[in-house]
XYZ file of C-alpha atoms in Angstrom:
183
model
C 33.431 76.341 69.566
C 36.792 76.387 68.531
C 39.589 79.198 69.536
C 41.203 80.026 66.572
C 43.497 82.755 68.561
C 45.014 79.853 70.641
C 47.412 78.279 67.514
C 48.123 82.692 66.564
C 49.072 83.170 70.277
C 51.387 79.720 70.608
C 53.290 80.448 67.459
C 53.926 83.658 68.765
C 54.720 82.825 72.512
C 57.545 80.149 70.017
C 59.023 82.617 67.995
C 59.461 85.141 70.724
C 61.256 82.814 72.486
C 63.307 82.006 69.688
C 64.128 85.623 68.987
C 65.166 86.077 72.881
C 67.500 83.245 72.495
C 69.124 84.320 69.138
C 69.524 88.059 70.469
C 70.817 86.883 73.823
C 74.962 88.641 73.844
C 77.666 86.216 73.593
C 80.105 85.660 75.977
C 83.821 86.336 74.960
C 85.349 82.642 75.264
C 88.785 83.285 76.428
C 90.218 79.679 76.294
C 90.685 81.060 72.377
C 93.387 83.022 73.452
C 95.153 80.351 75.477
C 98.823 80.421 73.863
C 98.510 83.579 71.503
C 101.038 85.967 71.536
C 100.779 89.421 72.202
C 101.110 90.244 68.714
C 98.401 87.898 67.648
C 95.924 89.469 69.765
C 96.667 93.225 69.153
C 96.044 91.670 65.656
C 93.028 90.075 66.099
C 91.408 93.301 67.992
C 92.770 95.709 65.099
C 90.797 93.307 62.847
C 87.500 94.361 64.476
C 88.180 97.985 65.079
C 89.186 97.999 61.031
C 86.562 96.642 59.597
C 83.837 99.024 61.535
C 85.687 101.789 59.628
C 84.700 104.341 62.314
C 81.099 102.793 62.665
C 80.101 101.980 65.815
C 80.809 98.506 67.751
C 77.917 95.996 68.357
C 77.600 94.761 71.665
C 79.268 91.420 70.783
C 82.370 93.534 69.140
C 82.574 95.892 72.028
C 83.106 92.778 74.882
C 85.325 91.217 72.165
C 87.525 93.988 71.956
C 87.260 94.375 75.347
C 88.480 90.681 76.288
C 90.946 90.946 73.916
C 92.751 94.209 75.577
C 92.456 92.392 79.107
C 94.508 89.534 77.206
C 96.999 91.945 75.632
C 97.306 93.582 79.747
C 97.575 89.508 81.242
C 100.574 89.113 78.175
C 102.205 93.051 79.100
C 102.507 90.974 82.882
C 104.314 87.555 81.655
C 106.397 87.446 84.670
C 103.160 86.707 86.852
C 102.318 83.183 85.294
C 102.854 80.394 87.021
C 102.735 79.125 90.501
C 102.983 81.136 93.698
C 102.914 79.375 97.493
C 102.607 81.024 100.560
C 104.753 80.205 103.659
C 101.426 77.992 104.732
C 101.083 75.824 102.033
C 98.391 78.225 100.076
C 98.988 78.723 96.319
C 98.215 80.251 93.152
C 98.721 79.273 89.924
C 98.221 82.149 87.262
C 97.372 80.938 83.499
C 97.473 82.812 80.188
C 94.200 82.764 79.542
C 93.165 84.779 82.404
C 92.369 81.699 84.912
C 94.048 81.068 87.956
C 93.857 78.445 90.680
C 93.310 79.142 93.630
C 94.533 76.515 96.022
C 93.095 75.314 99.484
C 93.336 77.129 103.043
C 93.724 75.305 105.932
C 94.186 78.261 108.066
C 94.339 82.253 108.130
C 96.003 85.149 109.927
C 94.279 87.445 112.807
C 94.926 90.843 112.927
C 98.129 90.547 115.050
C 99.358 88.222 112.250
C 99.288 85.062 114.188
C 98.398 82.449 111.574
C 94.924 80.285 113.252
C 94.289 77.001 111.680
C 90.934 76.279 110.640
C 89.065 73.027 112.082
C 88.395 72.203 107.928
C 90.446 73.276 104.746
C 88.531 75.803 102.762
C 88.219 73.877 99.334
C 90.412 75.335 96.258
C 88.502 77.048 93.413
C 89.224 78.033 90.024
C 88.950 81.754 89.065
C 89.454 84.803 86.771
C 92.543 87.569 86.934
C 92.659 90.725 85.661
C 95.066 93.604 85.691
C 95.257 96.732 86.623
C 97.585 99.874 87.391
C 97.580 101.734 90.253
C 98.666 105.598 90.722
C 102.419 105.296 89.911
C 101.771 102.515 86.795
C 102.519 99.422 89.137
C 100.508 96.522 88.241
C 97.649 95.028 90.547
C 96.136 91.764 89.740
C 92.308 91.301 90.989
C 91.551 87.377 91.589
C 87.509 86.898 91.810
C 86.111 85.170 94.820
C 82.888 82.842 95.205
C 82.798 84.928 98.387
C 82.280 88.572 96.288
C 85.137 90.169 97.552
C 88.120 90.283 95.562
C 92.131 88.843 96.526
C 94.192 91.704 94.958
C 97.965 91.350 94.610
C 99.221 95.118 93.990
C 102.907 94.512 92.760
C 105.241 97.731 93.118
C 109.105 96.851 92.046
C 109.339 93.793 93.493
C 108.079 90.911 91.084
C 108.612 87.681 92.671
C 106.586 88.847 95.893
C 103.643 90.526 96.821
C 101.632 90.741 99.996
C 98.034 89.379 99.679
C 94.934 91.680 100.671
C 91.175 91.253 100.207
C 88.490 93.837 99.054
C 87.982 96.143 96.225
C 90.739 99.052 94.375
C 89.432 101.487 96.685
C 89.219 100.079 100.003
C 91.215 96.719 100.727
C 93.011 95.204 103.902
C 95.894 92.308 104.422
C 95.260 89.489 104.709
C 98.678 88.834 106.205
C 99.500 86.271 103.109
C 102.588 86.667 101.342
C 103.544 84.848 98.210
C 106.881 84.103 96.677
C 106.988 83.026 92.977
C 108.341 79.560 92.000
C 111.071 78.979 89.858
């Protein structure tokens, strides 16, 4: 005797599957932006928010407009791209696309601020920066870490230093790292 639920109940176990895939949100790809002005992407958001017309934003065109606002806060912050080296050899380099390098360790500071070499160098990585402003409108840049916790970089008036620390906005500690900018 022959099942004739079994072909029903594959085609639809297939085109659920292909519905899930279709529907899945797309990921902002932010190596678009690399090289844009400001002015090109204020543009390219006000293109989105116009042609809604006051109707609300689909999920893709509300982390599109999003990305694109973190782009036009990365551009407000020129002065931060490009490479950054701490007394120990550590550095950063900070892209325009919101990517930064994160070079290798081959030591770290104790809480008297003696620096302790490690018996290996912790590898380098490649990451994503953001910006943000603290209470008085001074920048802070948030570096992702495999780790979890976050390197933040909160930059008052000076802006070719900044003491490293490690954490989240609210609760954060040095890391006794400090960076000078390149020329």
């Amino acid at each position: 005797m022959r099942f004739p639920f079994v072909p029903l109940l594959c085609l639809c176990v297939l085109s659920s599957l292909l519905m899930a895939g279709c529907s899945q949100k797309k990921t902002p790809n932010p190596d678009e932006l690399r090289g844009k002005s400001k002015e090109e992407v204020q543009q390219m958001r006000e293109e989105i928010l116009s042609a809604k017309e006051g109707k609300e934003l689909t999920v893709e065109e509300t982390a599109r407009v999003e990305m694109l606002r973190e782009q036009e806060r990365r551009l407000e912050n020129a002065w931060i791209f490009g490479e950054w080296r701490e007394r120990h050899g550590h550095r950063l380099i900070f892209r325009d696309d919101g990517t930064v390098s994160v070079g290798a360790r081959g030591g770290a500071y104790d809480e008297l601020g003696v620096y302790k070499f490690f018996s290996s160098e912790e590898p380098s990585y490649e990451s994503v920066w953001a910006v943000f402003y603290d209470a008085s409108g001074d920048p802070v840049i948030v570096v992702e870490q495999p780790t979890g916790e976050n390197l933040i970089y909160p930059f008052h008036k000076d802006r070719n230093s900044v003491y490293e620390q490690v954490g989240d906005l609210q609760t954060s500690r040095e890391t006794g790292c400090y960076y000078t900018k390149n020329q």
